[in-house]
Amino acid sequence: ITNSATSAPTTNVITLLNAASTTYNGLIADHAGGTGAKIGLFVTGPGTLTLNPANNNTFSGGMVISNSGVAFGNVLNGSLYSPGTGLITLLGTNTSLYMAGSGGSTTPYYTPLTNMVVLPGGQTASIYGPSRGAVGCTLLGAGTLYYNSTYVRDSISGDWSAFTGPIILSGNATGGNIGLNVTNGFPNSFVTINTNVALYGTVAGTPTIPIG
């Protein structure tokens, strides 16, 4: 899927009514000729959309996910990366991001999520961490975020210091060891650490983790 516009720069948004869980194995890209024409995604519906391309998605028009799930495919031991490069906005009360290997797989999946992610106030969303690797996004907003560790070696990095909503850290039967390498900690969030979670790592070179 590409934006073929050859005139003035424009962003075309594709709406995906995600009624059932499915996988898209193709490539989503901006205009190949550099006209500035971009692709954006709006994903809604109760299913989970897996973006699992053979090539790296390069669309930069952003992604809005509303009461739906998006999984960033199972990229094994490499840098292929499927959510594009734009802003990811999480809306609704039942929205989820699933990193590669988030089913608790022992296979060494790596998901370098580096997009900027916005969770506005009044919204609720969940991030399911990778089996191994870092969620390195910058997080903004004031909504309620559930971060679920699904294996023993996922970690949170990036800058979450401007996020002002509550953060709930949870684990499951195969996960719960969360590495905290976030820039400047969580000084503006109320963080709940469930009993099935163990924390490790440092913040800004110190073992102290600033929490609001």
CSV table of C-alpha atoms in Angstrom, one decimal:
chain,number,residue,atom,x,y,z
A,1,ILE,CA,0.0,0.0,0.0
A,2,THR,CA,1.6,3.3,-1.1
A,3,ASN,CA,0.5,6.9,-1.6
A,4,SER,CA,0.8,7.6,-5.3
A,5,ALA,CA,0.1,11.3,-5.2
A,6,THR,CA,2.6,13.2,-7.3
A,7,SER,CA,1.4,16.8,-6.6
A,8,ALA,CA,1.5,18.8,-3.4
A,9,PRO,CA,2.4,16.8,-0.2
A,10,THR,CA,-0.6,15.2,1.3
A,11,THR,CA,-1.5,12.5,3.9
A,12,ASN,CA,-4.0,9.9,3.0
A,13,VAL,CA,-5.4,8.0,6.0
A,14,ILE,CA,-6.5,4.3,5.6
A,15,THR,CA,-9.3,3.3,7.9
A,16,LEU,CA,-9.1,-0.4,8.9
A,17,LEU,CA,-12.3,-1.8,10.4
A,18,ASN,CA,-10.7,-4.6,12.4
A,19,ALA,CA,-13.7,-6.8,13.1
A,20,ALA,CA,-11.7,-10.0,13.5
A,21,SER,CA,-8.0,-10.7,14.2
A,22,THR,CA,-5.9,-10.8,11.0
A,23,THR,CA,-2.4,-10.3,9.7
A,24,TYR,CA,-1.2,-8.0,7.0
A,25,ASN,CA,2.0,-9.3,5.4
A,26,GLY,CA,2.5,-6.5,2.8
A,27,LEU,CA,4.4,-3.2,2.9
A,28,ILE,CA,2.8,0.1,3.8
A,29,ALA,CA,4.9,3.1,2.5
A,30,ASP,CA,4.9,6.7,1.7
A,31,HIS,CA,5.4,7.8,-1.9
A,32,ALA,CA,8.6,6.2,-3.2
A,33,GLY,CA,9.5,9.2,-5.3
A,34,GLY,CA,9.9,11.6,-2.4
A,35,THR,CA,6.9,13.8,-3.2
A,36,GLY,CA,6.0,14.1,0.4
A,37,ALA,CA,2.8,12.1,0.1
A,38,LYS,CA,2.2,10.1,3.3
A,39,ILE,CA,0.1,7.2,4.4
A,40,GLY,CA,-1.5,7.1,7.9
A,41,LEU,CA,-3.6,4.3,9.5
A,42,PHE,CA,-6.7,4.5,11.6
A,43,VAL,CA,-7.4,1.1,13.2
A,44,THR,CA,-10.7,0.4,15.0
A,45,GLY,CA,-12.7,-2.7,16.0
A,46,PRO,CA,-12.5,-5.5,18.5
A,47,GLY,CA,-9.9,-7.6,16.6
A,48,THR,CA,-6.1,-7.5,16.6
A,49,LEU,CA,-4.3,-6.5,13.5
A,50,THR,CA,-0.8,-7.9,13.1
A,51,LEU,CA,1.6,-5.9,10.9
A,52,ASN,CA,4.2,-8.5,9.9
A,53,PRO,CA,5.8,-7.4,6.6
A,54,ALA,CA,8.5,-9.0,4.6
A,55,ASN,CA,10.0,-5.5,4.4
A,56,ASN,CA,10.2,-2.6,6.9
A,57,ASN,CA,7.0,-0.4,6.8
A,58,THR,CA,8.1,3.2,6.1
A,59,PHE,CA,4.7,5.0,6.3
A,60,SER,CA,5.1,8.2,8.3
A,61,GLY,CA,1.6,9.6,8.6
A,62,GLY,CA,1.1,8.1,12.0
A,63,MET,CA,-1.3,5.5,13.4
A,64,VAL,CA,-4.5,6.0,15.5
A,65,ILE,CA,-5.8,2.9,17.3
A,66,SER,CA,-9.2,3.1,18.8
A,67,ASN,CA,-10.6,0.2,20.9
A,68,SER,CA,-8.6,-2.2,18.9
A,69,GLY,CA,-5.3,-4.2,19.1
A,70,VAL,CA,-2.2,-3.9,16.9
A,71,ALA,CA,0.6,-6.4,17.0
A,72,PHE,CA,4.0,-5.5,15.7
A,73,GLY,CA,5.0,-8.8,14.0
A,74,ASN,CA,7.4,-11.4,15.0
A,75,VAL,CA,10.7,-10.0,13.8
A,76,LEU,CA,13.5,-12.5,14.8
A,77,ASN,CA,17.0,-11.3,15.6
A,78,GLY,CA,16.9,-8.3,13.3
A,79,SER,CA,15.9,-4.7,12.9
A,80,LEU,CA,12.8,-5.0,10.7
A,81,TYR,CA,10.1,-3.0,12.3
A,82,SER,CA,6.5,-2.7,11.3
A,83,PRO,CA,4.6,0.2,12.8
A,84,GLY,CA,6.0,2.9,10.6
A,85,THR,CA,7.8,6.0,11.8
A,86,GLY,CA,4.9,8.3,12.8
A,87,LEU,CA,3.1,9.2,15.9
A,88,ILE,CA,1.0,6.4,17.5
A,89,THR,CA,-2.2,7.7,19.3
A,90,LEU,CA,-4.1,5.3,21.6
A,91,LEU,CA,-7.8,6.1,22.0
A,92,GLY,CA,-10.8,4.4,23.8
A,93,THR,CA,-10.8,2.1,26.8
A,94,ASN,CA,-9.8,-1.2,25.2
A,95,THR,CA,-6.8,-0.6,23.0
A,96,SER,CA,-3.7,-2.7,23.0
A,97,LEU,CA,-0.2,-2.7,21.5
A,98,TYR,CA,1.5,-6.1,21.3
A,99,MET,CA,5.3,-6.3,20.9
A,100,ALA,CA,7.0,-9.2,19.0
A,101,GLY,CA,7.0,-12.3,21.1
A,102,SER,CA,4.5,-10.8,23.6
A,103,GLY,CA,2.8,-14.2,23.9
A,104,GLY,CA,5.5,-15.2,26.3
A,105,SER,CA,7.7,-16.9,23.7
A,106,THR,CA,11.2,-17.9,24.8
A,107,THR,CA,12.4,-17.1,21.2
A,108,PRO,CA,14.7,-14.0,21.3
A,109,TYR,CA,12.4,-11.5,19.6
A,110,TYR,CA,13.5,-7.9,19.5
A,111,THR,CA,11.1,-5.0,19.1
A,112,PRO,CA,12.8,-1.6,19.2
A,113,LEU,CA,9.6,0.5,19.5
A,114,THR,CA,10.9,4.1,19.1
A,115,ASN,CA,7.8,5.9,17.9
A,116,MET,CA,6.3,8.7,19.9
A,117,VAL,CA,3.2,7.4,21.7
A,118,VAL,CA,0.3,9.5,23.0
A,119,LEU,CA,-2.3,8.3,25.4
A,120,PRO,CA,-4.7,11.2,26.0
A,121,GLY,CA,-6.4,11.8,29.3
A,122,GLY,CA,-9.6,9.8,29.9
A,123,GLN,CA,-8.3,6.9,27.6
A,124,THR,CA,-7.1,3.5,28.7
A,125,ALA,CA,-4.6,1.3,26.9
A,126,SER,CA,-2.3,-1.7,27.4
A,127,ILE,CA,1.2,-2.4,26.1
A,128,TYR,CA,2.3,-6.0,26.1
A,129,GLY,CA,6.1,-6.1,26.2
A,130,PRO,CA,8.4,-8.1,24.0
A,131,SER,CA,9.9,-11.4,25.1
A,132,ARG,CA,13.2,-9.7,24.8
A,133,GLY,CA,13.9,-6.1,23.8
A,134,ALA,CA,13.0,-2.6,24.8
A,135,VAL,CA,9.9,-0.5,24.4
A,136,GLY,CA,11.9,2.7,23.7
A,137,CYS,CA,9.1,5.1,22.8
A,138,THR,CA,8.6,8.6,24.1
A,139,LEU,CA,5.3,8.5,26.0
A,140,LEU,CA,3.0,11.5,26.4
A,141,GLY,CA,-0.5,12.1,27.7
A,142,ALA,CA,-2.5,11.6,30.8
A,143,GLY,CA,-4.5,8.4,30.3
A,144,THR,CA,-4.2,5.1,32.1
A,145,LEU,CA,-1.5,2.8,30.9
A,146,TYR,CA,-1.2,-0.9,31.7
A,147,TYR,CA,2.2,-2.3,30.9
A,148,ASN,CA,2.3,-6.1,30.9
A,149,SER,CA,5.5,-8.0,31.0
A,150,THR,CA,5.1,-11.3,29.1
A,151,TYR,CA,8.5,-12.8,29.5
A,152,VAL,CA,11.6,-12.3,31.7
A,153,ARG,CA,13.7,-9.9,29.7
A,154,ASP,CA,11.6,-7.0,28.4
A,155,SER,CA,12.4,-3.5,29.3
A,156,ILE,CA,11.1,0.0,29.2
A,157,SER,CA,13.4,2.7,27.9
A,158,GLY,CA,12.8,6.1,26.2
A,159,ASP,CA,11.5,9.2,27.9
A,160,TRP,CA,8.3,8.8,29.9
A,161,SER,CA,8.9,11.7,32.3
A,162,ALA,CA,6.3,14.0,30.8
A,163,PHE,CA,3.5,11.4,31.0
A,164,THR,CA,1.1,12.3,33.8
A,165,GLY,CA,-1.4,9.4,33.9
A,166,PRO,CA,-1.3,6.3,36.1
A,167,ILE,CA,1.0,3.4,35.1
A,168,ILE,CA,0.2,-0.1,36.2
A,169,LEU,CA,3.0,-2.7,35.9
A,170,SER,CA,2.0,-6.3,35.7
A,171,GLY,CA,3.4,-9.7,34.8
A,172,ASN,CA,2.0,-13.2,34.0
A,173,ALA,CA,3.0,-16.8,34.4
A,174,THR,CA,6.1,-16.5,32.2
A,175,GLY,CA,6.9,-12.8,32.7
A,176,GLY,CA,7.3,-10.1,35.2
A,177,ASN,CA,11.0,-9.1,35.1
A,178,ILE,CA,10.9,-5.5,33.8
A,179,GLY,CA,14.0,-3.6,33.1
A,180,LEU,CA,13.6,0.1,33.8
A,181,ASN,CA,16.0,2.2,31.7
A,182,VAL,CA,13.6,5.1,31.1
A,183,THR,CA,15.2,8.6,30.8
A,184,ASN,CA,14.4,10.5,34.0
A,185,GLY,CA,12.0,7.9,35.4
A,186,PHE,CA,8.3,8.5,36.0
A,187,PRO,CA,8.3,11.7,38.0
A,188,ASN,CA,4.8,12.8,37.0
A,189,SER,CA,3.0,9.4,37.2
A,190,PHE,CA,1.4,7.4,40.0
A,191,VAL,CA,3.0,3.9,39.4
A,192,THR,CA,1.4,0.7,40.7
A,193,ILE,CA,3.8,-2.3,40.8
A,194,ASN,CA,1.9,-5.5,41.1
A,195,THR,CA,3.3,-8.3,43.3
A,196,ASN,CA,4.1,-10.5,40.2
A,197,VAL,CA,6.6,-7.9,39.0
A,198,ALA,CA,10.4,-7.7,39.7
A,199,LEU,CA,12.2,-4.6,38.6
A,200,TYR,CA,15.8,-4.2,37.5
A,201,GLY,CA,18.0,-1.7,35.7
A,202,THR,CA,18.9,1.9,36.3
A,203,VAL,CA,17.6,5.3,35.4
A,204,ALA,CA,19.9,8.1,34.2
A,205,GLY,CA,22.9,6.2,35.5
A,206,THR,CA,21.6,5.8,39.0
A,207,PRO,CA,19.7,2.9,40.7
A,208,THR,CA,17.1,5.4,42.0
A,209,ILE,CA,13.9,5.5,39.9
A,210,PRO,CA,12.0,8.8,40.2
A,211,ILE,CA,8.3,8.2,40.7
A,212,GLY,CA,5.6,10.8,41.2
